[in-house]
Amino acid sequence: MSTGNEVTERSSLLGRDLPRPNGVVQDYPIFLRVCHAPWGFINQTTLVAIRGLTLIYLTILAPILLDYKLYKRQDGDSPLRIIFQFSTITFILLWLYHLFTFCWSYTHLYYPDLDEEDNAWETALLRKMSPPEQTITSRNRFYFSLYYTVSHVFAFMNTFIFLAVVVPRGHGDLPRDRQRGGGDDAGSLEAGDFFGHGWFKPFCVLNLWGYTSLLALFEIMLLNSIKRQIPVHTHIVGLVFLLCAYLGWAAFGKLFIGRSPYFWLDPEIVRYKLIVGYCALFVALGPAFFALMYCLIGLREELAEKYGSPSQASTPDGSQQGDQE
């Protein structure tokens, strides 16, 4: 049971943050900020529609991309190699993020006050779809902030690695019979003729290694009011840990199915000293793209303060308490 001065994830986003009884400014939680766009031309109804269409597109896209990844599988390779690919993990993280945010935005708009005594299955389902409710000290807000960070940083990294490493090294545009040792997570751009073999392969390549970054940029700049991540060092540590965990997962995939997700992780193609360097660079890309994401959020905050919806005003002292642990 909340008091009149407390802010829950189902509260309306007002023009100013509310004072707590001790006089400290209380910012709105991250679960609530994801339900409100910072721009006046994107009201809550429009935001729910955009999130719904995005989720539908990603859901329809998933089996298409799965078919593409299986279709370009060489004879003798295990279909399980898909689960070790960075592009697969990136897509799943983004899909889950947009599933969560659509459910929260929808119930926050249309069912903000659910009867806690109603045990009907419809109400129970809506309660599960609603933004989480917890105290101001709950760590759940930090966990979601980290998930928000990881899912979008991974999307940027996925595109950058493909365009800056995979394709220039000749592993993204080789004929099918020459990609045997090129690693799995590369597009099948045959002989450099990107659009010469129908629409299916270009469509899948653009969605796997291009659309995800554009969607991440669109989300950060237009679709939420989440503030810059704090504490910064904790987000960076969590991000680096998960990137190292992926490298371990990729190494396990090499042992389990005999294939590496990238050519630069395959000791049959690249010397071990170079593999170490590639892995270090891969991990270093995490903080680099976190810095990019942090700056984009800061830019959006500055622009929204000047030109955005008045309901998205920041705290009077510019604090970022809503995304703290």
CSV table of C-alpha atoms in Angstrom, one decimal:
chain,number,residue,atom,x,y,z
A,1,MET,CA,0.0,0.0,0.0
A,2,SER,CA,1.6,3.2,-1.1
A,3,THR,CA,1.2,6.6,0.5
A,4,GLY,CA,0.2,9.8,-1.2
A,5,ASN,CA,3.8,11.0,-1.4
A,6,GLU,CA,5.2,7.8,-3.0
A,7,VAL,CA,5.7,7.1,-6.6
A,8,THR,CA,4.9,3.6,-8.0
A,9,GLU,CA,5.5,2.2,-11.5
A,10,ARG,CA,1.8,2.6,-12.3
A,11,SER,CA,1.7,6.3,-11.4
A,12,SER,CA,1.2,9.0,-14.1
A,13,LEU,CA,4.3,10.8,-15.2
A,14,LEU,CA,3.8,14.3,-13.9
A,15,GLY,CA,5.6,17.5,-14.9
A,16,ARG,CA,7.9,17.5,-11.8
A,17,ASP,CA,9.3,14.8,-9.6
A,18,LEU,CA,7.6,14.5,-6.3
A,19,PRO,CA,9.2,15.4,-2.9
A,20,ARG,CA,9.5,12.7,-0.4
A,21,PRO,CA,8.5,13.3,3.2
A,22,ASN,CA,12.2,13.9,4.2
A,23,GLY,CA,12.5,16.6,1.5
A,24,VAL,CA,14.7,14.6,-0.9
A,25,VAL,CA,13.5,14.8,-4.5
A,26,GLN,CA,12.2,11.4,-5.7
A,27,ASP,CA,12.6,10.7,-9.4
A,28,TYR,CA,10.3,8.3,-11.3
A,29,PRO,CA,11.5,4.7,-11.6
A,30,ILE,CA,13.0,3.4,-14.9
A,31,PHE,CA,10.0,1.1,-15.3
A,32,LEU,CA,7.7,4.1,-15.5
A,33,ARG,CA,10.1,6.2,-17.7
A,34,VAL,CA,10.1,3.4,-20.3
A,35,CYS,CA,6.3,3.9,-20.7
A,36,HIS,CA,6.6,7.6,-21.7
A,37,ALA,CA,8.3,9.1,-24.7
A,38,PRO,CA,10.1,12.4,-24.1
A,39,TRP,CA,8.5,14.2,-27.1
A,40,GLY,CA,5.1,15.9,-27.3
A,41,PHE,CA,4.3,14.4,-30.7
A,42,ILE,CA,4.5,10.8,-29.2
A,43,ASN,CA,1.8,10.5,-26.6
A,44,GLN,CA,1.1,7.4,-24.7
A,45,THR,CA,-1.4,6.0,-27.2
A,46,THR,CA,1.0,6.6,-30.0
A,47,LEU,CA,3.9,5.0,-28.0
A,48,VAL,CA,1.9,1.9,-27.3
A,49,ALA,CA,1.0,1.6,-31.0
A,50,ILE,CA,4.7,2.0,-32.0
A,51,ARG,CA,5.8,-0.6,-29.5
A,52,GLY,CA,3.1,-3.0,-30.6
A,53,LEU,CA,4.1,-2.7,-34.3
A,54,THR,CA,7.8,-3.1,-33.4
A,55,LEU,CA,7.1,-6.2,-31.4
A,56,ILE,CA,4.9,-7.6,-34.2
A,57,TYR,CA,7.7,-6.9,-36.7
A,58,LEU,CA,10.4,-8.6,-34.6
A,59,THR,CA,8.1,-11.6,-33.9
A,60,ILE,CA,7.4,-12.1,-37.6
A,61,LEU,CA,11.1,-11.5,-38.4
A,62,ALA,CA,12.3,-14.2,-36.0
A,63,PRO,CA,11.3,-17.3,-38.0
A,64,ILE,CA,12.4,-15.6,-41.2
A,65,LEU,CA,15.9,-15.1,-39.8
A,66,LEU,CA,15.9,-18.5,-38.3
A,67,ASP,CA,15.2,-20.0,-41.7
A,68,TYR,CA,18.0,-17.8,-43.2
A,69,LYS,CA,20.5,-19.0,-40.6
A,70,LEU,CA,19.6,-22.6,-41.2
A,71,TYR,CA,19.4,-22.2,-45.0
A,72,LYS,CA,23.0,-20.9,-45.2
A,73,ARG,CA,24.3,-23.8,-43.0
A,74,GLN,CA,27.0,-25.8,-44.8
A,75,ASP,CA,26.6,-29.6,-45.0
A,76,GLY,CA,27.8,-31.3,-41.9
A,77,ASP,CA,27.4,-28.3,-39.6
A,78,SER,CA,25.2,-28.6,-36.6
A,79,PRO,CA,22.1,-26.4,-36.4
A,80,LEU,CA,23.0,-25.7,-32.8
A,81,ARG,CA,25.7,-23.3,-34.0
A,82,ILE,CA,23.0,-20.7,-34.2
A,83,ILE,CA,22.7,-20.4,-30.4
A,84,PHE,CA,26.4,-19.4,-30.2
A,85,GLN,CA,26.2,-16.6,-32.7
A,86,PHE,CA,26.4,-13.0,-31.4
A,87,SER,CA,23.7,-11.8,-33.8
A,88,THR,CA,21.3,-14.4,-32.5
A,89,ILE,CA,21.9,-13.4,-28.8
A,90,THR,CA,21.5,-9.7,-29.8
A,91,PHE,CA,18.2,-10.3,-31.6
A,92,ILE,CA,16.8,-12.3,-28.7
A,93,LEU,CA,17.8,-9.6,-26.1
A,94,LEU,CA,16.1,-6.9,-28.2
A,95,TRP,CA,13.0,-9.0,-28.8
A,96,LEU,CA,12.6,-9.6,-25.0
A,97,TYR,CA,13.2,-5.9,-24.3
A,98,HIS,CA,10.4,-4.8,-26.7
A,99,LEU,CA,8.1,-7.5,-25.3
A,100,PHE,CA,8.6,-6.2,-21.8
A,101,THR,CA,8.2,-2.5,-22.8
A,102,PHE,CA,5.1,-3.1,-24.8
A,103,CYS,CA,3.4,-5.0,-22.0
A,104,TRP,CA,4.4,-2.4,-19.5
A,105,SER,CA,3.3,0.5,-21.7
A,106,TYR,CA,0.0,-1.1,-22.6
A,107,THR,CA,-1.0,-1.9,-19.1
A,108,HIS,CA,0.3,1.4,-17.7
A,109,LEU,CA,-2.0,3.3,-20.2
A,110,TYR,CA,-5.1,1.1,-20.2
A,111,TYR,CA,-5.0,-0.7,-16.8
A,112,PRO,CA,-3.1,1.6,-14.4
A,113,ASP,CA,-5.3,0.6,-11.4
A,114,LEU,CA,-5.9,-3.1,-11.1
A,115,ASP,CA,-8.0,-4.5,-8.3
A,116,GLU,CA,-5.6,-6.5,-6.1
A,117,GLU,CA,-8.5,-8.5,-4.7
A,118,ASP,CA,-9.6,-9.7,-8.2
A,119,ASN,CA,-8.3,-13.2,-8.8
A,120,ALA,CA,-9.8,-13.7,-12.3
A,121,TRP,CA,-7.3,-15.0,-14.8
A,122,GLU,CA,-7.6,-11.9,-17.0
A,123,THR,CA,-6.7,-9.6,-14.0
A,124,ALA,CA,-3.9,-12.0,-13.0
A,125,LEU,CA,-2.5,-11.8,-16.6
A,126,LEU,CA,-2.7,-8.0,-16.7
A,127,ARG,CA,-1.0,-7.9,-13.3
A,128,LYS,CA,1.9,-10.0,-14.7
A,129,MET,CA,2.1,-7.6,-17.7
A,130,SER,CA,2.2,-4.5,-15.6
A,131,PRO,CA,5.4,-2.6,-14.7
A,132,PRO,CA,7.0,-4.1,-11.6
A,133,GLU,CA,6.2,-2.5,-8.3
A,134,GLN,CA,8.8,-2.3,-5.6
A,135,THR,CA,10.3,0.1,-3.1
A,136,ILE,CA,12.6,2.9,-4.0
A,137,THR,CA,15.6,0.9,-2.7
A,138,SER,CA,14.9,-2.2,-4.8
A,139,ARG,CA,17.7,-3.4,-7.0
A,140,ASN,CA,15.3,-4.4,-9.7
A,141,ARG,CA,15.6,-1.0,-11.3
A,142,PHE,CA,19.3,-1.4,-11.6
A,143,TYR,CA,19.0,-4.9,-13.1
A,144,PHE,CA,16.6,-3.6,-15.8
A,145,SER,CA,18.9,-0.6,-16.4
A,146,LEU,CA,21.8,-3.0,-17.0
A,147,TYR,CA,19.6,-5.1,-19.3
A,148,TYR,CA,18.6,-2.0,-21.2
A,149,THR,CA,22.2,-1.1,-21.6
A,150,VAL,CA,23.4,-4.5,-22.6
A,151,SER,CA,20.7,-5.2,-25.2
A,152,HIS,CA,21.4,-1.9,-26.9
A,153,VAL,CA,25.2,-1.9,-26.7
A,154,PHE,CA,25.1,-5.5,-28.1
A,155,ALA,CA,23.1,-4.2,-31.0
A,156,PHE,CA,25.6,-1.5,-31.8
A,157,MET,CA,28.5,-3.9,-31.4
A,158,ASN,CA,26.9,-6.5,-33.6
A,159,THR,CA,26.7,-4.0,-36.5
A,160,PHE,CA,30.1,-2.6,-36.0
A,161,ILE,CA,31.9,-6.0,-35.9
A,162,PHE,CA,30.1,-7.1,-39.0
A,163,LEU,CA,30.9,-3.9,-41.0
A,164,ALA,CA,34.4,-3.1,-39.6
A,165,VAL,CA,35.8,-6.6,-39.0
A,166,VAL,CA,33.9,-9.4,-40.8
A,167,VAL,CA,33.2,-7.8,-44.2
A,168,PRO,CA,36.6,-6.0,-44.7
A,169,ARG,CA,38.5,-9.2,-43.9
A,170,GLY,CA,36.6,-11.0,-46.6
A,171,HIS,CA,34.4,-13.2,-44.4
A,172,GLY,CA,31.1,-11.4,-45.1
A,173,ASP,CA,31.0,-11.3,-48.9
A,174,LEU,CA,32.7,-14.6,-50.0
A,175,PRO,CA,31.0,-17.3,-52.2
A,176,ARG,CA,29.4,-20.0,-50.2
A,177,ASP,CA,32.0,-22.6,-51.0
A,178,ARG,CA,34.8,-20.4,-49.6
A,179,GLN,CA,33.0,-19.6,-46.3
A,180,ARG,CA,33.8,-22.9,-44.8
A,181,GLY,CA,36.5,-21.6,-42.5
A,182,GLY,CA,35.1,-18.0,-42.1
A,183,GLY,CA,33.1,-18.4,-39.0
A,184,ASP,CA,29.4,-18.6,-38.6
A,185,ASP,CA,28.3,-15.1,-37.8
A,186,ALA,CA,28.9,-13.7,-41.3
A,187,GLY,CA,26.4,-12.8,-44.0
A,188,SER,CA,26.2,-14.9,-47.2
A,189,LEU,CA,26.9,-12.0,-49.6
A,190,GLU,CA,28.0,-14.1,-52.5
A,191,ALA,CA,30.9,-12.8,-54.6
A,192,GLY,CA,30.1,-9.2,-53.5
A,193,ASP,CA,26.9,-9.2,-55.5
A,194,PHE,CA,24.6,-8.2,-52.6
A,195,PHE,CA,21.3,-7.7,-54.6
A,196,GLY,CA,22.0,-10.1,-57.4
A,197,HIS,CA,20.3,-13.2,-55.8
A,198,GLY,CA,16.8,-12.0,-54.9
A,199,TRP,CA,15.4,-10.2,-51.9
A,200,PHE,CA,15.7,-12.8,-49.2
A,201,LYS,CA,19.4,-12.8,-48.4
A,202,PRO,CA,19.8,-9.0,-48.5
A,203,PHE,CA,16.7,-8.6,-46.4
A,204,CYS,CA,18.0,-11.0,-43.7
A,205,VAL,CA,21.5,-9.5,-43.7
A,206,LEU,CA,20.2,-5.9,-43.4
A,207,ASN,CA,17.9,-7.0,-40.5
A,208,LEU,CA,20.5,-9.0,-38.7
A,209,TRP,CA,23.3,-6.5,-38.8
A,210,GLY,CA,21.7,-3.2,-39.6
A,211,TYR,CA,18.1,-2.9,-38.4
A,212,THR,CA,19.0,-3.9,-34.9
A,213,SER,CA,21.3,-0.9,-34.5
A,214,LEU,CA,18.7,1.5,-36.0
A,215,LEU,CA,16.1,0.1,-33.7
A,216,ALA,CA,18.3,0.7,-30.7
A,217,LEU,CA,19.0,4.2,-31.8
A,218,PHE,CA,15.3,4.9,-32.4
A,219,GLU,CA,14.5,3.5,-28.9
A,220,ILE,CA,17.1,5.6,-27.1
A,221,MET,CA,16.3,8.9,-28.8
A,222,LEU,CA,12.5,8.7,-29.2
A,223,LEU,CA,10.7,6.0,-27.3
A,224,ASN,CA,11.7,6.3,-23.7
A,225,SER,CA,12.6,8.9,-21.0
A,226,ILE,CA,15.2,6.7,-19.2
A,227,LYS,CA,18.0,8.8,-17.8
A,228,ARG,CA,21.7,8.3,-18.1
A,229,GLN,CA,22.9,5.2,-16.3
A,230,ILE,CA,24.2,5.4,-12.7
A,231,PRO,CA,26.4,4.2,-11.2
A,232,VAL,CA,28.4,4.2,-14.4
A,233,HIS,CA,31.2,1.9,-13.2
A,234,THR,CA,28.7,-0.8,-12.1
A,235,HIS,CA,27.1,-0.8,-15.6
A,236,ILE,CA,30.5,-1.1,-17.2
A,237,VAL,CA,31.6,-3.9,-15.0
A,238,GLY,CA,28.4,-5.8,-15.7
A,239,LEU,CA,28.7,-5.2,-19.4
A,240,VAL,CA,32.3,-6.4,-19.5
A,241,PHE,CA,31.4,-9.5,-17.4
A,242,LEU,CA,28.7,-10.4,-19.9
A,243,LEU,CA,31.0,-9.9,-22.9
A,244,CYS,CA,33.6,-12.2,-21.3
A,245,ALA,CA,30.8,-14.7,-20.6
A,246,TYR,CA,29.9,-14.6,-24.3
A,247,LEU,CA,33.5,-15.3,-25.2
A,248,GLY,CA,33.4,-18.3,-22.9
A,249,TRP,CA,30.1,-19.4,-24.5
A,250,ALA,CA,31.7,-19.1,-28.0
A,251,ALA,CA,34.7,-21.1,-26.9
A,252,PHE,CA,32.3,-23.8,-25.6
A,253,GLY,CA,30.6,-23.8,-28.9
A,254,LYS,CA,33.9,-24.4,-30.7
A,255,LEU,CA,34.5,-27.4,-28.5
A,256,PHE,CA,30.9,-28.7,-28.7
A,257,ILE,CA,30.2,-28.4,-32.4
A,258,GLY,CA,33.6,-27.6,-33.9
A,259,ARG,CA,32.7,-24.2,-35.2
A,260,SER,CA,33.5,-20.7,-34.0
A,261,PRO,CA,31.0,-17.8,-34.3
A,262,TYR,CA,33.6,-15.5,-35.8
A,263,PHE,CA,36.7,-16.3,-37.8
A,264,TRP,CA,38.8,-14.3,-35.3
A,265,LEU,CA,37.9,-16.8,-32.6
A,266,ASP,CA,38.9,-19.9,-34.6
A,267,PRO,CA,42.5,-21.1,-33.9
A,268,GLU,CA,42.4,-23.0,-37.2
A,269,ILE,CA,42.3,-19.6,-39.0
A,270,VAL,CA,43.9,-17.1,-36.6
A,271,ARG,CA,47.0,-17.5,-34.4
A,272,TYR,CA,46.4,-17.6,-30.7
A,273,LYS,CA,48.2,-14.3,-30.1
A,274,LEU,CA,45.8,-12.6,-32.5
A,275,ILE,CA,42.8,-14.3,-30.9
A,276,VAL,CA,43.8,-12.8,-27.6
A,277,GLY,CA,44.1,-9.4,-29.2
A,278,TYR,CA,40.7,-9.8,-31.0
A,279,CYS,CA,39.1,-10.8,-27.7
A,280,ALA,CA,40.5,-7.9,-25.9
A,281,LEU,CA,39.3,-5.6,-28.6
A,282,PHE,CA,35.8,-7.2,-28.5
A,283,VAL,CA,35.6,-6.6,-24.7
A,284,ALA,CA,36.9,-3.0,-25.1
A,285,LEU,CA,34.1,-2.3,-27.6
A,286,GLY,CA,31.6,-2.7,-24.8
A,287,PRO,CA,32.6,0.3,-22.7
A,288,ALA,CA,33.2,2.3,-26.0
A,289,PHE,CA,29.6,1.8,-27.2
A,290,PHE,CA,28.4,2.3,-23.6
A,291,ALA,CA,30.0,5.7,-23.8
A,292,LEU,CA,28.2,6.3,-27.1
A,293,MET,CA,24.9,5.2,-25.6
A,294,TYR,CA,25.5,7.4,-22.6
A,295,CYS,CA,26.2,10.4,-24.8
A,296,LEU,CA,23.1,9.7,-26.9
A,297,ILE,CA,20.9,9.7,-23.8
A,298,GLY,CA,22.5,12.9,-22.6
A,299,LEU,CA,21.8,14.5,-26.0
A,300,ARG,CA,18.2,13.4,-25.9
A,301,GLU,CA,17.8,14.7,-22.4
A,302,GLU,CA,19.2,18.1,-23.4
A,303,LEU,CA,17.0,18.3,-26.5
A,304,ALA,CA,13.9,17.0,-24.7
A,305,GLU,CA,14.4,19.7,-22.0
A,306,LYS,CA,14.3,22.4,-24.6
A,307,TYR,CA,11.9,21.0,-27.2
A,308,GLY,CA,10.2,17.9,-25.7
A,309,SER,CA,7.0,17.3,-23.8
A,310,PRO,CA,6.7,19.4,-20.6
A,311,SER,CA,5.6,16.3,-18.7
A,312,GLN,CA,9.2,14.9,-19.1
A,313,ALA,CA,10.9,17.7,-17.2
A,314,SER,CA,13.9,16.5,-15.2
A,315,THR,CA,14.4,16.9,-11.5
A,316,PRO,CA,15.0,20.5,-10.3
A,317,ASP,CA,18.6,19.7,-9.4
A,318,GLY,CA,19.2,17.6,-12.5
A,319,SER,CA,19.7,14.5,-10.5
A,320,GLN,CA,19.3,11.0,-12.0
A,321,GLN,CA,17.9,9.1,-9.0
A,322,GLY,CA,15.4,7.1,-11.0
A,323,ASP,CA,18.0,4.8,-12.5
A,324,GLN,CA,20.1,4.2,-9.4
A,325,GLU,CA,20.4,0.9,-7.6
